[in-house]
Amino acid sequence: MSKVKLKKYGLKDIIYFTNKPKEREKRIQDTVPSRSGAKFKCNEKAAERHPDEQLFVIDGITDRGKGVKTYRLKKKDGTDPAFFRAGQYVVIRQEIDGKLIARPVSISSGPAETLDGYIDVTVKEVENGFLSKYIIENWKEGDEVKTSGPQGLFYYEFFRDEKHVIACSGGSGITPILSMAKAIASGDEDFRLTVLYGSRTKKDILFAEEFDEVMKATDKVKLVNVLSDSRAKGCEHGFITADLIKKYAGDDAFSLFASGPQAMYEFLDAEAEKLGLDLKHYRKEIFGSIKEPWTLPGYPAEAKDKVFSLRVMMCGDEYDIPCNANENMLVALERAGIAGPNRCRGGICGWCRSRLVEGDVFIPELTDGRRGADKEYGYIHPCATFALSDAVIEMPNRK
Ligand code: FES
């Protein structure tokens, strides 16, 4: 065994190390401010690829019926939109009656289309949905639209995912899956994708033509329509069960991607458990906030319809606002006219991560994207947290 020789430290070394922090501090204080204003190419490139904000103009609108519309967005300054990973979303930032409202919307075009100068976003009008209703009723060609840069972690990852992905989707939740299918056709992604798309009837199927085009361009994508309320030739009938998934997975190892309405996840979670998939091979895209928390396991029935008092500390200000136990804390803030930081609104991205100073809360397991340490030290994601008593939270100092 070889021995490591340790250098002996003397008084001179101790003095050197003791004085080092003071010397460093002096250098920082003596630095001429203009030097730190230097522009670096790498920073400019990073800002270009990961912009905080993009200003678009609506270049075309496709009405897909049943309150679903696709908007083609081109950058106002004529440059290409930021490239993205198929499955990501942008956050729409819209001012309505003087209030800034932000909501995530999936990109339904493929990443290669950014090089043609546009992205498509598809919006479905949600019952009681504030921004979706506004968009569907008011957006018209030529309007300016502000969005964030591409966000979200719901995309294929070569190192983590299997080469075969079974995507279970319902309603307008098909949009990120369509983007993945297009990315495979354009060669930007390389995996086999089998889409099990649940709809009530054939009339409710979205993007049928787009999928036909993709399947003409590549044999790596297969679409199977699963109709719950009717039967049709070439379609499966019923729900997306573990047996149906197994039927299309065959003997291959596969990753399961899910993207659809809340009710679909509740059903699919049980089916995924029967398949014995480990956590990293079952990925979900949560669309917006959890609704009707009282229907979820663990919600105390007596809290329903109660209104508590919520104190919010943010950016040096304090607000006391009412907080309905039926809605998450972020919505309570927005109802009070306060714009809290948010992106995914589904408990996953951590952008609204806040400290719970006081109070009891309900956090649904379905959207609990907190890290282990955050759970232990009392941090919450207000977009996926429901008050069960009067509470105090400290939000991050960002919008
Ligand atoms: S906005 Fe993403 S976790 Fe709250």
CSV table of C-alpha atoms and ligand atoms in Angstrom, one decimal:
chain,number,residue,atom,x,y,z
A,1,MET,CA,0.0,0.0,0.0
A,2,SER,CA,1.5,3.4,-0.9
A,3,LYS,CA,1.5,6.1,1.7
A,4,VAL,CA,0.3,9.6,1.1
A,5,LYS,CA,2.8,12.2,2.4
A,6,LEU,CA,1.1,15.2,4.1
A,7,LYS,CA,2.7,18.5,3.9
A,8,LYS,CA,3.2,20.2,7.2
A,9,TYR,CA,1.7,23.6,7.6
A,10,GLY,CA,3.5,26.3,9.6
A,11,LEU,CA,2.6,29.7,11.0
A,12,LYS,CA,3.2,31.4,7.6
A,13,ASP,CA,0.5,29.3,6.0
A,14,ILE,CA,-1.9,30.0,8.8
A,15,ILE,CA,-1.4,33.8,8.4
A,16,TYR,CA,-1.8,33.4,4.6
A,17,PHE,CA,-5.1,31.6,4.9
A,18,THR,CA,-6.4,33.9,7.6
A,19,ASN,CA,-5.8,37.0,5.5
A,20,LYS,CA,-7.1,35.4,2.2
A,21,PRO,CA,-10.8,36.3,2.8
A,22,LYS,CA,-10.0,39.9,3.6
A,23,GLU,CA,-7.8,40.2,0.5
A,24,ARG,CA,-10.6,38.6,-1.7
A,25,GLU,CA,-13.2,41.0,-0.2
A,26,LYS,CA,-10.8,44.0,-0.9
A,27,ARG,CA,-10.4,42.9,-4.5
A,28,ILE,CA,-14.2,42.6,-5.0
A,29,GLN,CA,-14.7,46.1,-3.6
A,30,ASP,CA,-11.9,47.6,-5.7
A,31,THR,CA,-13.3,46.1,-9.0
A,32,VAL,CA,-14.3,48.8,-11.5
A,33,PRO,CA,-18.0,48.2,-12.1
A,34,SER,CA,-17.6,48.6,-15.9
A,35,ARG,CA,-15.5,45.5,-16.0
A,36,SER,CA,-18.3,43.3,-14.9
A,37,GLY,CA,-20.5,44.8,-17.7
A,38,ALA,CA,-18.5,42.9,-20.3
A,39,LYS,CA,-20.5,41.1,-22.9
A,40,PHE,CA,-19.7,37.5,-23.6
A,41,LYS,CA,-20.8,35.6,-26.7
A,42,CYS,CA,-21.8,32.5,-24.7
A,43,ASN,CA,-24.1,34.6,-22.5
A,44,GLU,CA,-25.8,36.1,-25.6
A,45,LYS,CA,-26.2,32.6,-27.1
A,46,ALA,CA,-27.7,31.3,-23.9
A,47,ALA,CA,-30.2,34.2,-23.7
A,48,GLU,CA,-31.1,33.5,-27.4
A,49,ARG,CA,-31.7,29.8,-26.8
A,50,HIS,CA,-33.4,30.1,-23.4
A,51,PRO,CA,-35.2,33.4,-23.5
A,52,ASP,CA,-37.2,34.6,-20.5
A,53,GLU,CA,-39.7,36.1,-22.8
A,54,GLN,CA,-40.7,35.8,-26.5
A,55,LEU,CA,-43.0,38.4,-28.3
A,56,PHE,CA,-45.1,36.8,-31.0
A,57,VAL,CA,-47.7,37.8,-33.5
A,58,ILE,CA,-50.6,35.4,-34.3
A,59,ASP,CA,-50.1,34.4,-37.9
A,60,GLY,CA,-53.0,31.9,-38.3
A,61,ILE,CA,-55.8,30.3,-36.4
A,62,THR,CA,-57.2,26.7,-36.9
A,63,ASP,CA,-60.6,26.1,-35.3
A,64,ARG,CA,-60.7,22.3,-34.4
A,65,GLY,CA,-64.2,22.5,-33.0
A,66,LYS,CA,-65.5,21.7,-29.5
A,67,GLY,CA,-63.7,24.8,-28.1
A,68,VAL,CA,-60.2,23.8,-29.3
A,69,LYS,CA,-58.1,26.2,-31.5
A,70,THR,CA,-54.6,26.1,-32.7
A,71,TYR,CA,-52.7,29.4,-33.0
A,72,ARG,CA,-49.6,29.8,-35.2
A,73,LEU,CA,-47.2,32.2,-33.6
A,74,LYS,CA,-44.3,34.0,-35.4
A,75,LYS,CA,-41.8,36.2,-33.6
A,76,LYS,CA,-42.5,39.9,-34.0
A,77,ASP,CA,-38.9,40.7,-34.8
A,78,GLY,CA,-38.8,38.1,-37.6
A,79,THR,CA,-36.2,35.8,-35.8
A,80,ASP,CA,-36.9,32.1,-35.2
A,81,PRO,CA,-38.6,31.1,-31.9
A,82,ALA,CA,-36.4,29.3,-29.4
A,83,PHE,CA,-35.8,25.7,-30.2
A,84,PHE,CA,-37.4,23.3,-27.7
A,85,ARG,CA,-37.6,19.6,-26.7
A,86,ALA,CA,-40.8,17.9,-28.1
A,87,GLY,CA,-43.3,17.8,-25.2
A,88,GLN,CA,-42.4,21.1,-23.7
A,89,TYR,CA,-44.8,24.1,-23.2
A,90,VAL,CA,-44.6,27.9,-23.1
A,91,VAL,CA,-46.3,30.1,-20.5
A,92,ILE,CA,-48.7,32.6,-22.0
A,93,ARG,CA,-48.6,36.0,-20.3
A,94,GLN,CA,-51.8,37.9,-20.9
A,95,GLU,CA,-53.0,41.1,-19.4
A,96,ILE,CA,-56.8,41.0,-18.7
A,97,ASP,CA,-58.5,44.1,-17.1
A,98,GLY,CA,-55.1,45.3,-15.8
A,99,LYS,CA,-54.1,42.0,-14.2
A,100,LEU,CA,-51.3,39.8,-15.6
A,101,ILE,CA,-52.5,36.2,-16.0
A,102,ALA,CA,-50.1,33.4,-16.8
A,103,ARG,CA,-50.9,29.9,-18.0
A,104,PRO,CA,-48.9,27.0,-19.5
A,105,VAL,CA,-49.9,25.9,-23.0
A,106,SER,CA,-48.4,22.9,-24.9
A,107,ILE,CA,-46.6,23.4,-28.1
A,108,SER,CA,-48.3,21.2,-30.8
A,109,SER,CA,-45.8,21.8,-33.6
A,110,GLY,CA,-42.5,19.9,-33.9
A,111,PRO,CA,-39.2,21.4,-32.9
A,112,ALA,CA,-38.0,21.5,-36.5
A,113,GLU,CA,-40.8,23.9,-37.3
A,114,THR,CA,-39.0,26.6,-35.2
A,115,LEU,CA,-36.5,26.7,-38.1
A,116,ASP,CA,-39.4,27.6,-40.4
A,117,GLY,CA,-40.0,30.5,-38.1
A,118,TYR,CA,-43.1,29.5,-36.0
A,119,ILE,CA,-44.6,27.4,-33.2
A,120,ASP,CA,-48.2,26.2,-32.9
A,121,VAL,CA,-49.9,26.3,-29.5
A,122,THR,CA,-53.3,24.6,-29.0
A,123,VAL,CA,-55.8,25.9,-26.5
A,124,LYS,CA,-58.9,24.2,-25.2
A,125,GLU,CA,-61.6,26.2,-23.5
A,126,VAL,CA,-61.9,24.8,-20.0
A,127,GLU,CA,-65.1,25.1,-18.0
A,128,ASN,CA,-64.7,28.1,-15.7
A,129,GLY,CA,-61.2,28.6,-17.2
A,130,PHE,CA,-60.4,32.3,-17.0
A,131,LEU,CA,-57.5,32.6,-19.6
A,132,SER,CA,-58.6,29.7,-22.0
A,133,LYS,CA,-62.0,31.3,-22.4
A,134,TYR,CA,-60.4,34.7,-23.0
A,135,ILE,CA,-58.0,33.3,-25.6
A,136,ILE,CA,-60.7,31.4,-27.5
A,137,GLU,CA,-63.1,34.4,-27.6
A,138,ASN,CA,-60.6,37.2,-28.2
A,139,TRP,CA,-57.4,36.2,-29.9
A,140,LYS,CA,-57.3,37.1,-33.6
A,141,GLU,CA,-54.8,37.2,-36.4
A,142,GLY,CA,-52.3,40.0,-36.1
A,143,ASP,CA,-52.6,40.2,-32.2
A,144,GLU,CA,-49.4,40.3,-30.2
A,145,VAL,CA,-48.8,37.5,-27.7
A,146,LYS,CA,-46.1,37.3,-25.0
A,147,THR,CA,-44.9,33.9,-23.8
A,148,SER,CA,-42.0,32.5,-21.8
A,149,GLY,CA,-39.3,30.5,-23.4
A,150,PRO,CA,-39.8,26.7,-23.7
A,151,GLN,CA,-40.4,25.1,-20.3
A,152,GLY,CA,-41.1,21.6,-18.8
A,153,LEU,CA,-39.5,18.2,-18.3
A,154,PHE,CA,-42.0,16.1,-20.2
A,155,TYR,CA,-39.8,14.9,-23.1
A,156,TYR,CA,-38.0,11.8,-24.2
A,157,GLU,CA,-34.6,11.3,-22.5
A,158,PHE,CA,-32.3,8.9,-24.2
A,159,PHE,CA,-30.4,8.0,-21.0
A,160,ARG,CA,-33.5,7.4,-18.9
A,161,ASP,CA,-36.3,6.2,-21.2
A,162,GLU,CA,-36.7,2.9,-23.1
A,163,LYS,CA,-36.5,2.8,-26.9
A,164,HIS,CA,-40.2,2.1,-27.0
A,165,VAL,CA,-42.6,4.7,-25.5
A,166,ILE,CA,-46.3,3.9,-25.0
A,167,ALA,CA,-48.0,7.3,-24.8
A,168,CYS,CA,-51.5,7.3,-23.1
A,169,SER,CA,-53.4,10.4,-23.9
A,170,GLY,CA,-56.8,11.9,-23.7
A,171,GLY,CA,-58.5,15.0,-25.2
A,172,SER,CA,-56.3,18.0,-25.9
A,173,GLY,CA,-53.6,16.2,-23.8
A,174,ILE,CA,-52.5,14.8,-27.2
A,175,THR,CA,-50.7,18.0,-28.1
A,176,PRO,CA,-47.2,17.3,-26.5
A,177,ILE,CA,-47.5,13.7,-27.9
A,178,LEU,CA,-48.1,15.1,-31.4
A,179,SER,CA,-45.1,17.2,-31.1
A,180,MET,CA,-43.0,14.1,-30.1
A,181,ALA,CA,-44.4,12.2,-33.1
A,182,LYS,CA,-43.4,15.1,-35.4
A,183,ALA,CA,-39.9,15.2,-33.8
A,184,ILE,CA,-39.5,11.5,-34.7
A,185,ALA,CA,-40.6,12.1,-38.3
A,186,SER,CA,-38.1,15.0,-38.7
A,187,GLY,CA,-35.3,13.0,-37.2
A,188,ASP,CA,-34.9,15.3,-34.1
A,189,GLU,CA,-35.8,12.3,-31.8
A,190,ASP,CA,-35.1,8.7,-32.2
A,191,PHE,CA,-37.5,6.2,-30.5
A,192,ARG,CA,-40.5,4.1,-31.2
A,193,LEU,CA,-43.8,5.8,-30.2
A,194,THR,CA,-47.1,4.0,-29.8
A,195,VAL,CA,-49.9,6.4,-29.0
A,196,LEU,CA,-53.0,5.1,-27.2
A,197,TYR,CA,-55.4,8.0,-27.6
A,198,GLY,CA,-58.6,7.9,-25.6
A,199,SER,CA,-61.7,9.8,-26.9
A,200,ARG,CA,-65.4,9.3,-26.3
A,201,THR,CA,-66.3,8.9,-30.0
A,202,LYS,CA,-64.6,9.2,-33.4
A,203,LYS,CA,-65.9,12.8,-33.7
A,204,ASP,CA,-63.8,13.8,-30.6
A,205,ILE,CA,-60.5,12.8,-32.1
A,206,LEU,CA,-58.1,15.7,-32.5
A,207,PHE,CA,-55.2,16.0,-35.0
A,208,ALA,CA,-56.2,12.8,-37.0
A,209,GLU,CA,-54.8,14.3,-40.3
A,210,GLU,CA,-51.5,15.4,-38.6
A,211,PHE,CA,-51.0,11.9,-37.2
A,212,ASP,CA,-51.7,10.4,-40.7
A,213,GLU,CA,-49.0,12.6,-42.2
A,214,VAL,CA,-46.5,11.6,-39.5
A,215,MET,CA,-47.2,7.9,-40.0
A,216,LYS,CA,-46.7,8.3,-43.8
A,217,ALA,CA,-43.3,9.8,-43.1
A,218,THR,CA,-42.1,7.3,-40.5
A,219,ASP,CA,-42.9,3.8,-39.4
A,220,LYS,CA,-41.7,4.5,-35.8
A,221,VAL,CA,-45.0,6.1,-34.9
A,222,LYS,CA,-48.3,4.2,-34.5
A,223,LEU,CA,-51.6,5.7,-33.4
A,224,VAL,CA,-54.3,3.6,-31.8
A,225,ASN,CA,-57.6,5.4,-31.1
A,226,VAL,CA,-59.4,4.0,-28.0
A,227,LEU,CA,-63.1,5.0,-28.0
A,228,SER,CA,-65.0,4.8,-24.6
A,229,ASP,CA,-68.6,5.6,-25.8
A,230,SER,CA,-68.8,4.0,-29.3
A,231,ARG,CA,-67.3,1.3,-31.5
A,232,ALA,CA,-65.6,1.9,-34.8
A,233,LYS,CA,-63.6,-0.1,-37.3
A,234,GLY,CA,-59.9,0.0,-36.6
A,235,CYS,CA,-60.3,1.5,-33.1
A,236,GLU,CA,-60.1,-0.1,-29.7
A,237,HIS,CA,-63.2,0.1,-27.4
A,238,GLY,CA,-63.2,0.9,-23.7
A,239,PHE,CA,-60.5,2.5,-21.6
A,240,ILE,CA,-56.7,2.4,-21.6
A,241,THR,CA,-56.1,-0.5,-19.3
A,242,ALA,CA,-53.0,-2.4,-18.3
A,243,ASP,CA,-54.0,-5.2,-20.6
A,244,LEU,CA,-54.4,-2.9,-23.6
A,245,ILE,CA,-51.0,-1.3,-22.9
A,246,LYS,CA,-49.4,-4.8,-22.7
A,247,LYS,CA,-51.1,-5.7,-26.0
A,248,TYR,CA,-49.3,-2.9,-27.8
A,249,ALA,CA,-46.1,-3.1,-25.9
A,250,GLY,CA,-45.5,-6.7,-26.8
A,251,ASP,CA,-42.4,-8.2,-25.3
A,252,ASP,CA,-40.4,-5.0,-25.5
A,253,ALA,CA,-39.3,-3.0,-22.4
A,254,PHE,CA,-41.1,0.3,-22.6
A,255,SER,CA,-41.6,3.7,-20.9
A,256,LEU,CA,-45.1,4.9,-20.2
A,257,PHE,CA,-45.9,8.6,-20.9
A,258,ALA,CA,-49.3,10.0,-19.8
A,259,SER,CA,-50.8,13.3,-21.0
A,260,GLY,CA,-54.5,14.1,-20.5
A,261,PRO,CA,-57.2,15.2,-18.1
A,262,GLN,CA,-57.0,14.7,-14.3
A,263,ALA,CA,-59.5,11.9,-14.3
A,264,MET,CA,-57.3,9.9,-16.7
A,265,TYR,CA,-54.4,10.0,-14.3
A,266,GLU,CA,-56.4,8.7,-11.4
A,267,PHE,CA,-57.4,5.7,-13.6
A,268,LEU,CA,-54.0,5.3,-15.2
A,269,ASP,CA,-52.1,5.3,-11.9
A,270,ALA,CA,-53.8,2.1,-10.9
A,271,GLU,CA,-53.2,0.5,-14.3
A,272,ALA,CA,-49.5,1.5,-14.2
A,273,GLU,CA,-49.2,-0.1,-10.8
A,274,LYS,CA,-50.5,-3.4,-12.2
A,275,LEU,CA,-47.7,-3.2,-14.9
A,276,GLY,CA,-45.1,-2.9,-12.2
A,277,LEU,CA,-43.3,-0.1,-13.9
A,278,ASP,CA,-40.6,1.7,-11.8
A,279,LEU,CA,-41.1,5.4,-11.2
A,280,LYS,CA,-38.6,6.6,-13.9
A,281,HIS,CA,-40.5,4.7,-16.6
A,282,TYR,CA,-43.8,6.3,-15.8
A,283,ARG,CA,-43.9,10.0,-16.8
A,284,LYS,CA,-46.8,12.3,-16.5
A,285,GLU,CA,-47.6,15.7,-17.9
A,286,ILE,CA,-50.0,17.5,-15.6
A,287,PHE,CA,-52.1,20.1,-17.4
A,288,GLY,CA,-52.6,23.0,-15.1
A,289,SER,CA,-54.1,23.0,-11.6
A,290,ILE,CA,-55.7,20.1,-9.8
A,291,LYS,CA,-59.5,20.6,-9.6
A,292,GLU,CA,-61.9,19.3,-7.0
A,293,PRO,CA,-59.3,18.3,-4.4
A,294,TRP,CA,-62.0,16.7,-2.2
A,295,THR,CA,-62.3,13.9,-4.7
A,296,LEU,CA,-58.7,12.9,-4.1
A,297,PRO,CA,-57.4,10.5,-1.4
A,298,GLY,CA,-56.4,12.1,1.9
A,299,TYR,CA,-58.5,15.2,1.6
A,300,PRO,CA,-60.4,15.8,4.9
A,301,ALA,CA,-64.1,16.1,3.9
A,302,GLU,CA,-64.8,18.8,6.6
A,303,ALA,CA,-62.5,21.3,4.8
A,304,LYS,CA,-64.5,21.5,1.7
A,305,ASP,CA,-66.1,24.9,1.0
A,306,LYS,CA,-64.3,26.5,4.0
A,307,VAL,CA,-62.6,29.9,3.5
A,308,PHE,CA,-59.4,30.5,5.5
A,309,SER,CA,-57.2,33.5,5.9
A,310,LEU,CA,-53.8,33.4,4.1
A,311,ARG,CA,-51.0,35.8,4.8
A,312,VAL,CA,-48.5,36.0,1.9
A,313,MET,CA,-45.0,37.6,2.3
A,314,MET,CA,-43.5,38.4,-1.1
A,315,CYS,CA,-41.0,41.0,-2.4
A,316,GLY,CA,-40.9,42.8,1.0
A,317,ASP,CA,-44.7,43.2,1.1
A,318,GLU,CA,-47.4,41.4,3.1
A,319,TYR,CA,-50.9,40.6,2.0
A,320,ASP,CA,-53.8,39.1,3.9
A,321,ILE,CA,-56.2,37.4,1.6
A,322,PRO,CA,-59.1,34.9,1.7
A,323,CYS,CA,-58.2,31.4,0.6
A,324,ASN,CA,-61.0,29.0,-0.4
A,325,ALA,CA,-60.1,25.4,0.6
A,326,ASN,CA,-61.5,24.2,-2.8
A,327,GLU,CA,-58.8,26.1,-4.8
A,328,ASN,CA,-55.0,26.1,-4.6
A,329,MET,CA,-53.2,29.0,-2.9
A,330,LEU,CA,-51.9,30.4,-6.2
A,331,VAL,CA,-55.4,30.9,-7.4
A,332,ALA,CA,-56.3,32.6,-4.1
A,333,LEU,CA,-53.5,35.1,-4.8
A,334,GLU,CA,-54.6,35.7,-8.3
A,335,ARG,CA,-58.2,36.3,-7.2
A,336,ALA,CA,-56.8,38.9,-4.9
A,337,GLY,CA,-55.1,40.6,-7.8
A,338,ILE,CA,-51.6,39.5,-6.8
A,339,ALA,CA,-49.3,37.9,-9.5
A,340,GLY,CA,-47.3,35.2,-7.8
A,341,PRO,CA,-44.5,33.5,-9.6
A,342,ASN,CA,-45.7,30.5,-11.6
A,343,ARG,CA,-45.0,28.3,-14.7
A,344,CYS,CA,-46.3,24.8,-14.8
A,345,ARG,CA,-49.2,25.4,-12.2
A,346,GLY,CA,-49.2,21.7,-11.7
A,347,GLY,CA,-46.8,21.3,-8.7
A,348,ILE,CA,-43.9,20.0,-10.8
A,349,CYS,CA,-41.5,22.8,-11.9
A,350,GLY,CA,-40.8,24.3,-8.5
A,351,TRP,CA,-40.9,27.9,-9.8
A,352,CYS,CA,-43.5,28.9,-7.1
A,353,ARG,CA,-41.6,27.0,-4.3
A,354,SER,CA,-42.5,28.8,-1.0
A,355,ARG,CA,-41.9,28.4,2.7
A,356,LEU,CA,-44.9,27.3,4.7
A,357,VAL,CA,-44.4,29.4,7.9
A,358,GLU,CA,-47.7,28.4,9.6
A,359,GLY,CA,-50.8,26.4,8.9
A,360,ASP,CA,-52.2,23.0,7.8
A,361,VAL,CA,-52.3,22.2,4.1
A,362,PHE,CA,-53.3,19.4,1.7
A,363,ILE,CA,-50.9,18.5,-1.0
A,364,PRO,CA,-52.3,15.8,-3.5
A,365,GLU,CA,-49.8,13.1,-4.2
A,366,LEU,CA,-50.6,13.3,-7.9
A,367,THR,CA,-48.9,16.7,-8.2
A,368,ASP,CA,-46.4,16.6,-5.3
A,369,GLY,CA,-43.2,17.4,-7.3
A,370,ARG,CA,-41.3,18.6,-4.2
A,371,ARG,CA,-37.8,17.3,-3.4
A,372,GLY,CA,-37.4,15.2,-0.3
A,373,ALA,CA,-35.5,17.9,1.6
A,374,ASP,CA,-38.3,20.5,0.8
A,375,LYS,CA,-40.9,18.1,2.2
A,376,GLU,CA,-38.8,17.8,5.4
A,377,TYR,CA,-38.1,21.5,5.8
A,378,GLY,CA,-41.7,22.8,5.2
A,379,TYR,CA,-41.5,24.0,1.6
A,380,ILE,CA,-44.6,23.9,-0.6
A,381,HIS,CA,-45.6,24.6,-4.2
A,382,PRO,CA,-48.7,26.9,-3.7
A,383,CYS,CA,-50.0,26.0,-7.2
A,384,ALA,CA,-50.6,22.4,-5.9
A,385,THR,CA,-51.3,23.2,-2.2
A,386,PHE,CA,-54.7,23.6,-0.6
A,387,ALA,CA,-55.2,25.4,2.8
A,388,LEU,CA,-56.8,23.4,5.6
A,389,SER,CA,-56.5,26.2,8.2
A,390,ASP,CA,-55.4,29.9,8.3
A,391,ALA,CA,-51.9,29.9,7.0
A,392,VAL,CA,-48.8,32.1,6.4
A,393,ILE,CA,-46.5,31.5,3.4
A,394,GLU,CA,-43.3,33.2,2.2
A,395,MET,CA,-43.1,33.3,-1.6
A,396,PRO,CA,-40.0,33.8,-3.7
A,397,ASN,CA,-39.0,37.3,-4.8
A,398,ARG,CA,-39.7,36.9,-8.4
A,399,LYS,CA,-42.7,37.3,-10.8
B,1,FES,S1,-45.7,26.8,-10.9
B,1,FES,FE1,-44.6,24.9,-11.2
B,1,FES,S2,-44.6,24.1,-9.2
B,1,FES,FE2,-45.8,25.8,-9.0
